[in-house]
Amino acid sequence: MPPAADTRIQVPNTGSDSPEAEKWVVPRVTGADSASLEASTGGPRFLQKRLLLICKTIALIDVVYYALFALALSLDSKDDFFTLLTQSFSLETLGEYGLLTLIAVGARLCPNSIGALRALDAGLLLGLGTLWSSWCFIHPYPALGAYEMVLALVAAPLLRAVLVPSSGVRTFLLTAGACVPGLIASFVAPRMRHLTMMTPATLGILVLNWCSLGTAFSTVASTVIYGLRREVKRARRLGQYTLLGKLGQGGMGVVYLARHALLRRRTVVKLLSGSTSPLALDRFEREVQITSQLTHPNTIAVYDFGRTEDGLFYYAMEHLEGSDLEALVAATGPCPPARVIHILRQACGALEEAHARGLLHRDIKPSNLFLCPRRGPSDVVKVLDFGLVKQLNDPAQSRGASRAGSLVGTPLYMSPEQIAGSSELDARSDLYALGAVGYFLLTGAPLFDGKTTIEVCCQHLHAAPLLPSARLGQALPADLEFVIMKCLEKNPKARYANAREMRSALFACQNADAWREDDALAWWAEHERALDAARITLERDERPATIAVDWSQRRGSDAQPSFRRPFASLTKENCEPPPTSTVPEGA
């Protein structure tokens, strides 16, 4: 991809078009990804994850504790460290590790049962309390055994309160229940072992005191943390939508994977940031209302929109699985002509409906055309991202929302009249961009290469593109080439008059129906992993940038009248790149 494709232009004090110049990709979310998102936000999988974590943590603490205990004894004993360490692992210790293993195995076997996981949670704490009470009977020094038991009964419930989501009442009952065997043992063991250092009543009251403090600490900690979790959960709800995880972020807001509370349907929610200007917000809300009326099966569906209690605007759209066309070409190279026809005529259908409603997309490009592997038939195209949509013949937009002299879109796929800042854009501008997408699919390369955005824009204005077959270096169907090149005419009047006319020309191509469903299914089965790798690479290296520049709003010494239509005055001669100058090293 040429450097020009990776350049994001930022111009100070841009006009109202600039907030919409955001690229929002709806990534494919696999089942494993969805599970990990749920595991990070609550529910049974989150509880399972935390139960496994607390079992591992306690096991690790035990190893460290017994090692340090044996080390301390070895300093005042004739026995060596390893002998004392071996002696430290009693039947009680083996029972403790057995309980931890049992709880961990049970949690893995019941990942979706909240009742079973809560029973395992209770069994863990009550079982540990029972095992630790035996220290009063088997420890060489009964008082020290009671002391170590108390430490464990304070530390473990507090650790559980931090890691395991639980209400304060549940934590209080489980912690008190875990302390009961220890309290009984602190009264009974001294009598059985004839402890003379202190009376059984004194030892029992001391143990009761520390157990009470430990229960109070755990209850308070669990109440606070559980309350915070509930606040976060409420904060992650937007109307009927629960946010599951962030998919992307831009200057205008954040995109989340979400689930509808009643329908249990996965959706994608875009939440606009609070810093969005009122003018941009009003325009965006109007455009979402308009876009939500589009019902063509090849247009992404907008389900809902509204505002949060804090006044933030959001809207919900359908969740897609598959790949955008840019990742598709990056993964496997140029597409077969029959598949290109199959993709383009579906996109024509979506644009035909939008244009009939007076909507101009203005940002048709490979990353805004999404290919779904399984939507009934395979290889279903979805047209995304109407963030730069312009309503034709709309007085509100002509007054300022989309004024002449503004440059919006992606330079690699913009029509000459769009680059020139024309105020008379129509449906043929989108058809030029769709032709450039078809050229990219056939050749695996953009229509024009350039070192800078200015150079690419000049080529769109004045340079004649190579035939796709010449660019690819092999023969292509002549009828498909004719359709693509007709879309790429510099003069809009020489292109197809509308999307329906272009779609009819695609249907008339000789191999229009050669790409069949079996071909699509086989392709997806073979290349799914390559698509995942290509998607990661594209997100790391950045995709072709959408730009928005309103030259009429520029201020400063360079705000000359010629900037109002920055590229319209560029001739073929002054589009030539300037001579390269040599800069000495160290300059």
XYZ file of C-alpha atoms in Angstrom:
587
model
C 0.000 0.000 0.000
C 1.483 3.407 -0.900
C 2.399 5.893 1.814
C -0.438 8.131 0.749
C -2.881 5.512 1.947
C -1.500 5.616 5.450
C -1.512 9.382 5.866
C -4.198 10.896 8.060
C -4.586 14.595 7.309
C -5.480 16.866 10.223
C -6.229 20.506 9.536
C -6.786 22.957 12.427
C -10.230 24.482 12.773
C -11.909 22.149 10.312
C -15.577 22.560 9.676
C -18.514 20.442 10.618
C -17.532 17.599 8.322
C -14.456 16.635 10.294
C -16.121 14.822 13.220
C -17.709 12.365 10.836
C -14.344 11.499 9.252
C -13.934 8.392 11.368
C -13.311 4.849 10.219
C -15.396 2.405 12.203
C -14.603 -1.227 11.453
C -16.905 -3.922 12.782
C -14.460 -6.773 13.431
C -15.393 -10.389 13.223
C -15.886 -11.778 16.738
C -15.469 -15.518 17.044
C -17.056 -17.742 19.654
C -13.851 -17.795 21.685
C -13.665 -14.013 21.610
C -17.257 -13.745 22.747
C -16.607 -16.119 25.631
C -13.618 -14.091 26.744
C -15.668 -10.902 26.607
C -18.357 -12.458 28.789
C -15.722 -13.809 31.150
C -14.421 -10.289 31.692
C -17.808 -8.713 32.385
C -19.583 -11.056 34.811
C -21.877 -14.089 34.860
C -21.005 -17.752 35.383
C -17.830 -17.677 33.287
C -16.489 -14.816 35.354
C -17.280 -16.692 38.590
C -15.601 -19.808 37.191
C -12.509 -17.790 36.300
C -12.313 -16.319 39.792
C -12.802 -19.674 41.528
C -9.911 -21.122 39.533
C -7.818 -18.073 40.417
C -8.459 -18.329 44.162
C -7.619 -22.062 44.154
C -4.303 -21.351 42.420
C -3.555 -18.444 44.752
C -4.185 -20.394 47.948
C -2.110 -23.326 46.661
C 0.788 -20.980 45.893
C 0.502 -19.255 49.288
C 0.621 -22.655 51.007
C 3.838 -23.606 49.235
C 5.506 -20.321 50.210
C 4.172 -20.513 53.776
C 5.390 -24.041 54.461
C 8.756 -23.304 52.875
C 9.306 -20.260 55.096
C 7.993 -22.159 58.120
C 10.494 -24.976 57.538
C 13.270 -22.443 56.991
C 12.477 -20.723 60.302
C 12.482 -24.019 62.209
C 15.754 -25.121 60.612
C 17.545 -22.146 62.184
C 16.958 -23.534 65.712
C 16.862 -27.266 64.943
C 19.321 -30.024 64.224
C 17.183 -31.165 61.288
C 17.874 -29.720 57.855
C 15.441 -27.623 55.826
C 14.201 -30.385 53.503
C 13.528 -32.761 56.392
C 11.448 -30.127 58.167
C 9.689 -29.206 54.925
C 8.676 -32.839 54.420
C 7.409 -33.025 57.990
C 5.324 -29.884 57.448
C 3.158 -31.612 54.820
C 0.720 -33.514 57.031
C -2.504 -35.308 56.200
C -4.285 -31.981 56.713
C -2.072 -30.398 54.060
C -2.780 -33.181 51.607
C -6.484 -32.781 52.384
C -6.246 -29.049 51.670
C -4.632 -29.621 48.264
C -7.196 -32.313 47.520
C -10.017 -29.871 48.279
C -8.485 -27.181 46.058
C -8.125 -29.696 43.227
C -11.711 -30.879 43.655
C -13.067 -27.309 43.542
C -10.961 -26.459 40.463
C -12.096 -29.583 38.586
C -15.716 -28.932 39.537
C -15.477 -25.327 38.291
C -14.107 -26.501 34.935
C -16.891 -29.077 34.580
C -19.661 -26.545 35.341
C -18.690 -23.387 33.416
C -22.266 -22.254 32.760
C -24.107 -23.237 35.939
C -24.199 -20.331 38.360
C -25.825 -22.525 41.054
C -23.114 -25.190 40.884
C -20.344 -22.579 40.933
C -21.826 -20.883 44.001
C -22.053 -24.258 45.732
C -18.370 -24.843 44.941
C -17.568 -21.381 46.296
C -19.317 -22.190 49.578
C -17.743 -25.646 49.748
C -14.263 -24.174 49.304
C -14.491 -21.768 52.230
C -16.355 -24.126 54.589
C -14.037 -27.028 53.722
C -10.908 -24.961 54.332
C -12.274 -23.754 57.673
C -12.892 -27.371 58.732
C -9.420 -28.515 57.658
C -7.680 -25.599 59.371
C -9.477 -26.334 62.654
C -7.436 -29.563 62.847
C -4.293 -27.486 63.450
C -5.354 -27.073 67.090
C -5.163 -30.865 67.475
C -2.132 -31.868 65.372
C 0.237 -28.918 65.742
C 3.259 -29.620 67.989
C 2.396 -26.456 69.923
C -1.394 -26.152 70.461
C -1.372 -22.384 71.077
C 0.737 -21.775 67.957
C -1.571 -24.035 65.984
C -4.556 -21.937 67.081
C -2.661 -18.765 66.168
C -1.879 -20.018 62.651
C -5.468 -21.182 62.259
C -6.713 -17.687 63.117
C -4.370 -16.109 60.561
C -5.695 -18.435 57.876
C -9.320 -17.764 58.868
C -8.737 -14.015 58.553
C -6.659 -14.031 55.348
C -8.551 -16.568 53.202
C -12.054 -15.048 53.532
C -10.593 -11.604 52.894
C -8.870 -12.923 49.749
C -12.142 -14.460 48.636
C -14.004 -11.182 49.213
C -11.574 -9.444 46.873
C -11.558 -12.088 44.110
C -15.002 -13.719 44.128
C -18.119 -11.592 43.441
C -20.461 -11.995 46.370
C -22.957 -9.922 48.328
C -22.092 -8.784 51.857
C -24.717 -11.056 53.407
C -23.447 -14.143 51.595
C -19.848 -13.347 52.542
C -20.835 -12.856 56.195
C -22.647 -16.198 56.374
C -19.891 -18.164 54.618
C -17.070 -16.566 56.655
C -18.899 -17.109 59.950
C -19.613 -20.690 58.945
C -15.928 -21.277 58.113
C -14.938 -19.946 61.553
C -17.314 -22.165 63.541
C -15.161 -25.364 63.377
C -12.102 -23.325 64.459
C -13.961 -21.803 67.420
C -15.088 -25.245 68.584
C -11.568 -26.628 68.162
C -10.061 -23.735 70.173
C -12.246 -24.684 73.172
C -11.928 -28.485 72.840
C -8.275 -29.000 71.855
C -6.698 -27.336 74.928
C -8.668 -29.627 77.219
C -7.758 -32.724 75.232
C -4.054 -31.778 75.062
C -3.901 -30.383 78.641
C -2.719 -26.922 77.607
C -1.241 -25.099 80.630
C -0.109 -21.824 79.005
C -3.657 -20.406 79.109
C -7.111 -21.635 79.953
C -9.321 -23.029 77.193
C -11.752 -20.151 77.751
C -9.000 -17.554 77.256
C -7.798 -19.165 74.030
C -11.364 -19.546 72.768
C -12.183 -15.876 73.414
C -9.006 -14.740 71.618
C -9.878 -16.904 68.620
C -13.470 -15.570 68.693
C -12.136 -12.009 68.748
C -9.926 -12.483 65.670
C -12.562 -14.470 63.798
C -15.053 -11.660 64.430
C -12.609 -9.091 63.069
C -11.855 -11.260 60.046
C -15.577 -11.721 59.342
C -16.148 -7.974 59.615
C -13.226 -7.160 57.291
C -14.408 -9.673 54.685
C -18.029 -8.529 54.850
C -17.114 -4.865 54.405
C -14.699 -5.626 51.553
C -17.221 -7.822 49.764
C -20.009 -5.266 50.194
C -17.915 -2.445 48.753
C -16.526 -4.456 45.828
C -19.894 -6.042 45.025
C -21.500 -2.620 45.075
C -18.863 -1.284 42.694
C -19.440 -4.225 40.373
C -23.157 -3.449 40.295
C -22.429 0.202 39.551
C -20.126 -0.813 36.687
C -22.768 -3.194 35.358
C -25.380 -0.439 35.416
C -22.903 1.898 33.726
C -22.392 -0.693 30.976
C -26.085 -0.652 30.106
C -27.413 1.619 27.401
C -31.173 1.322 27.409
C -31.904 -2.281 26.508
C -28.270 -3.007 25.552
C -25.594 -4.489 27.785
C -22.045 -3.710 26.671
C -19.884 -6.836 26.522
C -16.535 -5.469 25.349
C -14.867 -2.709 23.354
C -14.275 -3.354 19.653
C -12.684 -0.072 18.622
C -12.186 3.573 19.454
C -11.823 6.810 17.523
C -11.868 10.543 17.987
C -15.669 10.665 18.000
C -16.501 7.782 20.308
C -16.227 4.072 21.081
C -17.666 0.950 19.423
C -18.784 -1.944 21.635
C -20.029 -5.465 21.203
C -23.371 -5.555 23.015
C -26.368 -7.786 23.687
C -30.023 -6.814 23.744
C -31.476 -7.528 27.183
C -34.744 -9.075 26.004
C -33.997 -10.427 22.532
C -30.558 -11.780 23.549
C -29.366 -10.638 20.136
C -25.753 -9.575 19.630
C -25.392 -6.071 18.303
C -22.704 -3.459 17.784
C -23.208 -0.204 19.693
C -21.459 3.018 18.797
C -21.299 5.492 21.679
C -20.380 9.055 20.771
C -18.015 10.978 23.028
C -19.217 13.901 25.093
C -16.777 16.259 23.340
C -18.704 16.113 20.045
C -19.890 19.556 18.935
C -23.659 20.233 19.056
C -23.744 20.892 15.284
C -22.001 17.609 14.491
C -24.218 15.765 16.969
C -27.403 17.169 15.433
C -26.211 16.218 11.963
C -25.155 12.752 13.058
C -28.482 12.141 14.763
C -30.317 13.218 11.606
C -28.164 10.942 9.454
C -28.718 7.945 11.755
C -32.450 8.543 11.524
C -32.182 8.614 7.738
C -29.858 5.588 7.514
C -32.069 3.537 9.837
C -34.774 3.739 7.152
C -32.593 1.788 4.706
C -33.900 -1.760 4.508
C -31.932 -3.295 1.651
C -30.453 -6.685 2.681
C -27.002 -5.520 1.525
C -26.994 -2.475 3.842
C -25.988 -2.849 7.477
C -29.106 -2.594 9.624
C -29.431 0.122 12.272
C -31.662 -1.255 15.026
C -31.962 1.555 17.509
C -30.570 4.873 18.678
C -30.992 7.109 21.689
C -29.255 8.967 24.485
C -27.882 7.796 27.819
C -28.865 9.362 31.135
C -25.733 11.496 30.811
C -26.865 12.792 27.434
C -24.441 10.745 25.305
C -25.770 9.706 21.907
C -25.541 6.065 20.821
C -26.921 3.820 18.149
C -27.078 0.053 17.701
C -26.480 -1.835 14.467
C -26.321 -5.480 13.461
C -23.320 -7.585 14.424
C -21.526 -9.116 11.438
C -19.144 -12.018 11.091
C -16.820 -12.256 8.130
C -14.277 -9.897 6.591
C -14.110 -6.560 4.838
C -12.799 -6.578 1.268
C -9.485 -4.984 2.155
C -8.582 -7.826 4.519
C -9.885 -10.331 1.978
C -7.489 -9.107 -0.730
C -4.631 -8.760 1.770
C -5.115 -12.412 2.755
C -5.444 -14.080 -0.650
C -4.701 -11.520 -3.365
C -6.925 -10.584 -6.361
C -10.406 -12.071 -6.539
C -11.749 -14.154 -9.437
C -13.756 -12.035 -11.913
C -16.940 -13.973 -11.191
C -16.647 -13.191 -7.498
C -15.992 -9.513 -8.244
C -19.229 -9.384 -10.229
C -21.047 -11.137 -7.388
C -19.760 -8.547 -4.870
C -20.251 -5.427 -6.981
C -23.828 -6.108 -8.011
C -24.826 -6.613 -4.345
C -23.196 -3.293 -3.456
C -25.067 -1.711 -6.377
C -28.326 -2.909 -4.839
C -27.564 -1.215 -1.525
C -26.502 2.018 -3.241
C -29.573 1.958 -5.473
C -31.849 2.140 -2.436
C -29.720 4.807 -0.743
C -29.596 6.959 -3.861
C -33.351 6.576 -4.360
C -33.802 8.061 -0.881
C -31.494 10.932 -1.753
C -28.493 9.627 0.207
C -24.932 9.783 -1.106
C -22.479 7.519 0.743
C -19.249 9.435 -0.159
C -16.922 6.849 1.410
C -17.264 3.645 -0.624
C -13.998 1.696 -0.233
C -12.921 -1.927 0.394
C -12.929 -1.587 4.179
C -16.523 -0.308 4.074
C -17.784 -3.337 2.149
C -18.137 -6.354 4.429
C -18.434 -9.936 3.199
C -20.377 -12.372 5.385
C -19.687 -16.095 4.929
C -23.014 -17.373 6.258
C -26.184 -15.353 5.849
C -28.367 -18.037 4.292
C -26.505 -17.784 0.977
C -22.755 -17.319 1.296
C -20.748 -14.240 0.350
C -23.391 -11.698 1.327
C -22.147 -8.102 1.021
C -22.972 -5.462 3.628
C -22.333 -1.775 2.948
C -21.035 -0.150 6.155
C -20.269 3.241 7.604
C -22.705 5.888 6.454
C -20.852 8.359 8.694
C -20.099 10.653 5.715
C -23.523 10.268 4.140
C -24.876 13.362 2.407
C -28.568 13.953 1.859
C -28.971 15.308 -1.637
C -31.082 18.437 -2.076
C -31.172 18.991 1.704
C -31.301 22.713 2.597
C -29.890 22.065 6.074
C -26.789 20.447 4.639
C -26.332 23.090 1.969
C -26.300 25.775 4.632
C -23.308 24.326 6.395
C -23.283 20.654 7.125
C -21.676 19.764 3.802
C -20.579 23.003 2.172
C -18.701 23.331 -1.074
C -14.997 23.647 -0.632
C -14.847 20.724 1.789
C -12.906 17.547 1.063
C -14.254 14.382 2.685
C -13.622 10.751 1.892
C -10.733 8.368 1.299
C -8.321 9.697 -1.377
C -7.644 6.289 -2.957
C -11.339 5.893 -3.826
C -12.652 9.449 -4.264
C -14.159 10.631 -7.530
C -12.572 13.597 -9.354
C -15.553 15.848 -8.615
C -15.442 14.883 -4.930
C -11.731 15.752 -4.804
C -12.417 19.070 -6.538
C -14.876 19.965 -3.791
C -17.861 20.185 -6.110
C -21.176 21.135 -4.559
C -23.052 19.122 -7.203
C -22.139 15.568 -6.265
C -24.626 12.909 -7.259
C -24.935 9.115 -7.354
C -22.279 8.833 -10.065
C -19.629 9.838 -7.518
C -20.377 6.685 -5.493
C -20.264 4.638 -8.711
C -16.750 5.934 -9.432
C -15.672 4.777 -5.959
C -17.364 1.405 -6.497
C -15.512 1.065 -9.811
C -12.249 1.774 -7.964
C -13.172 -0.958 -5.484
C -13.788 -3.381 -8.373
C -10.400 -2.421 -9.831
C -8.803 -3.180 -6.451
C -10.528 -6.561 -6.218
C -9.432 -7.570 -9.719
C -5.812 -6.410 -9.478
C -5.039 -6.526 -5.745
C -3.810 -2.907 -5.977
C -5.502 0.506 -5.722
C -6.405 2.446 -8.827
C -3.513 4.900 -8.397
C -0.287 4.768 -6.405
C 1.217 7.924 -5.001
C 3.784 9.048 -2.477
C 1.489 11.734 -1.082
C -2.225 12.325 -0.814
C -1.909 15.319 -3.160
C -0.292 13.104 -5.806
C -3.045 10.509 -5.549
C -5.718 13.190 -5.828
C -4.012 14.699 -8.893
C -3.990 11.309 -10.583
C -7.714 10.920 -9.959
C -8.215 14.314 -11.590
C -5.992 13.912 -14.643
C -4.312 10.488 -15.042
C -5.795 7.711 -17.164
C -5.753 4.417 -15.241
C -4.240 1.296 -16.719
C -6.628 -1.424 -17.771
C -7.064 -3.966 -14.950
C -5.660 -6.694 -17.207
C -2.535 -4.604 -17.912
C -2.121 -3.866 -14.211
C -2.568 -7.512 -13.271
C -0.471 -8.826 -16.145
C -3.023 -11.394 -17.342
C -6.215 -11.498 -19.371
C -9.535 -10.551 -17.762
C -13.073 -10.723 -19.163
C -13.473 -7.794 -21.543
C -17.079 -7.119 -20.550
C -16.165 -6.780 -16.843
C -13.225 -4.533 -17.716
C -15.594 -2.355 -19.729
C -17.929 -1.962 -16.723
C -15.051 -1.035 -14.401
C -13.497 1.470 -16.800
C -16.862 3.087 -17.564
C -17.297 3.713 -13.821
C -13.836 5.339 -13.749
C -14.507 7.947 -16.406
C -13.354 11.440 -15.312
C -16.536 13.032 -16.625
C -19.538 11.922 -14.508
C -21.785 12.085 -17.582
C -19.714 9.338 -19.229
C -20.379 6.907 -16.345
C -23.462 4.845 -15.653
C -26.380 7.118 -14.815
C -27.283 5.196 -11.654
C -26.603 2.035 -9.642
C -29.386 0.103 -11.349
C -27.817 0.680 -14.749
C -24.443 -0.502 -13.456
C -26.037 -3.554 -11.836
C -27.746 -4.443 -15.130
C -24.382 -4.200 -16.920
C -22.856 -6.568 -14.366
C -25.692 -9.067 -14.822
C -25.071 -8.933 -18.573
C -21.427 -10.031 -18.170
C -20.696 -13.462 -19.577
C -19.677 -15.129 -16.277
C -22.088 -13.206 -14.045
C -23.356 -16.373 -12.353
C -20.127 -18.368 -12.344
C -19.420 -17.756 -8.649
C -21.604 -20.268 -6.850
C -22.367 -20.944 -3.226
C -20.192 -24.061 -3.146
C -17.245 -21.970 -4.333
C -17.831 -19.456 -1.545
C -18.122 -22.119 1.169
C -14.929 -23.804 0.023
C -13.097 -20.470 -0.074
C -14.094 -19.504 3.480
C -13.161 -22.943 4.828
C -9.720 -22.701 3.234
C -8.809 -19.089 4.009
C -10.352 -18.279 7.395
C -7.017 -18.358 9.254
C -5.310 -16.261 6.595
C -8.070 -13.677 7.001
C -7.486 -13.461 10.746
C -3.757 -12.867 10.200
C -4.425 -10.253 7.483
C -6.883 -8.415 9.716
C -4.336 -8.181 12.528
C -1.677 -6.892 10.127
C -4.001 -4.248 8.670
C -5.035 -2.964 12.079
C -1.365 -2.729 13.104
C -0.248 -0.954 9.939
C -3.336 1.295 9.709
C -5.852 1.250 6.897
C -6.358 3.912 4.208
C -7.459 6.976 6.106
C -10.698 8.865 5.743
C -10.007 12.585 5.657
C -12.157 15.639 6.205
C -10.854 19.092 5.353
C -13.010 22.206 5.186
C -10.793 24.722 3.406
C -13.266 27.542 3.802
C -12.725 27.409 7.578
C -8.958 27.758 7.482
C -7.477 30.800 9.171
C -4.028 32.318 8.913
C -1.608 33.584 6.312
C -2.395 30.751 3.872
C -6.156 31.317 3.859
C -6.262 32.518 0.268
C -9.269 32.233 -2.048
C -7.500 29.518 -4.033
C -7.822 27.193 -1.057
C -11.589 27.127 -1.273
C -11.405 24.490 -3.997
C -7.906 23.210 -3.379
C -7.589 20.663 -6.192
C -9.902 22.114 -8.811
C -7.189 24.458 -10.151
C -4.510 21.767 -10.383
C -3.623 21.043 -13.988
C -1.944 17.964 -15.341
C 1.304 19.890 -15.568
C 1.427 21.192 -12.022
C 0.476 17.768 -10.660
C 3.956 16.562 -11.597
C 6.009 15.914 -8.421
C 8.687 18.569 -7.700
C 12.353 17.698 -8.297
C 13.993 15.869 -5.420
C 16.554 17.893 -3.492
C 19.496 16.357 -1.721
C 19.860 17.250 1.949
C 23.361 16.770 3.439
C 23.625 14.400 6.359
C 23.311 16.144 9.674
C 21.470 19.117 8.188
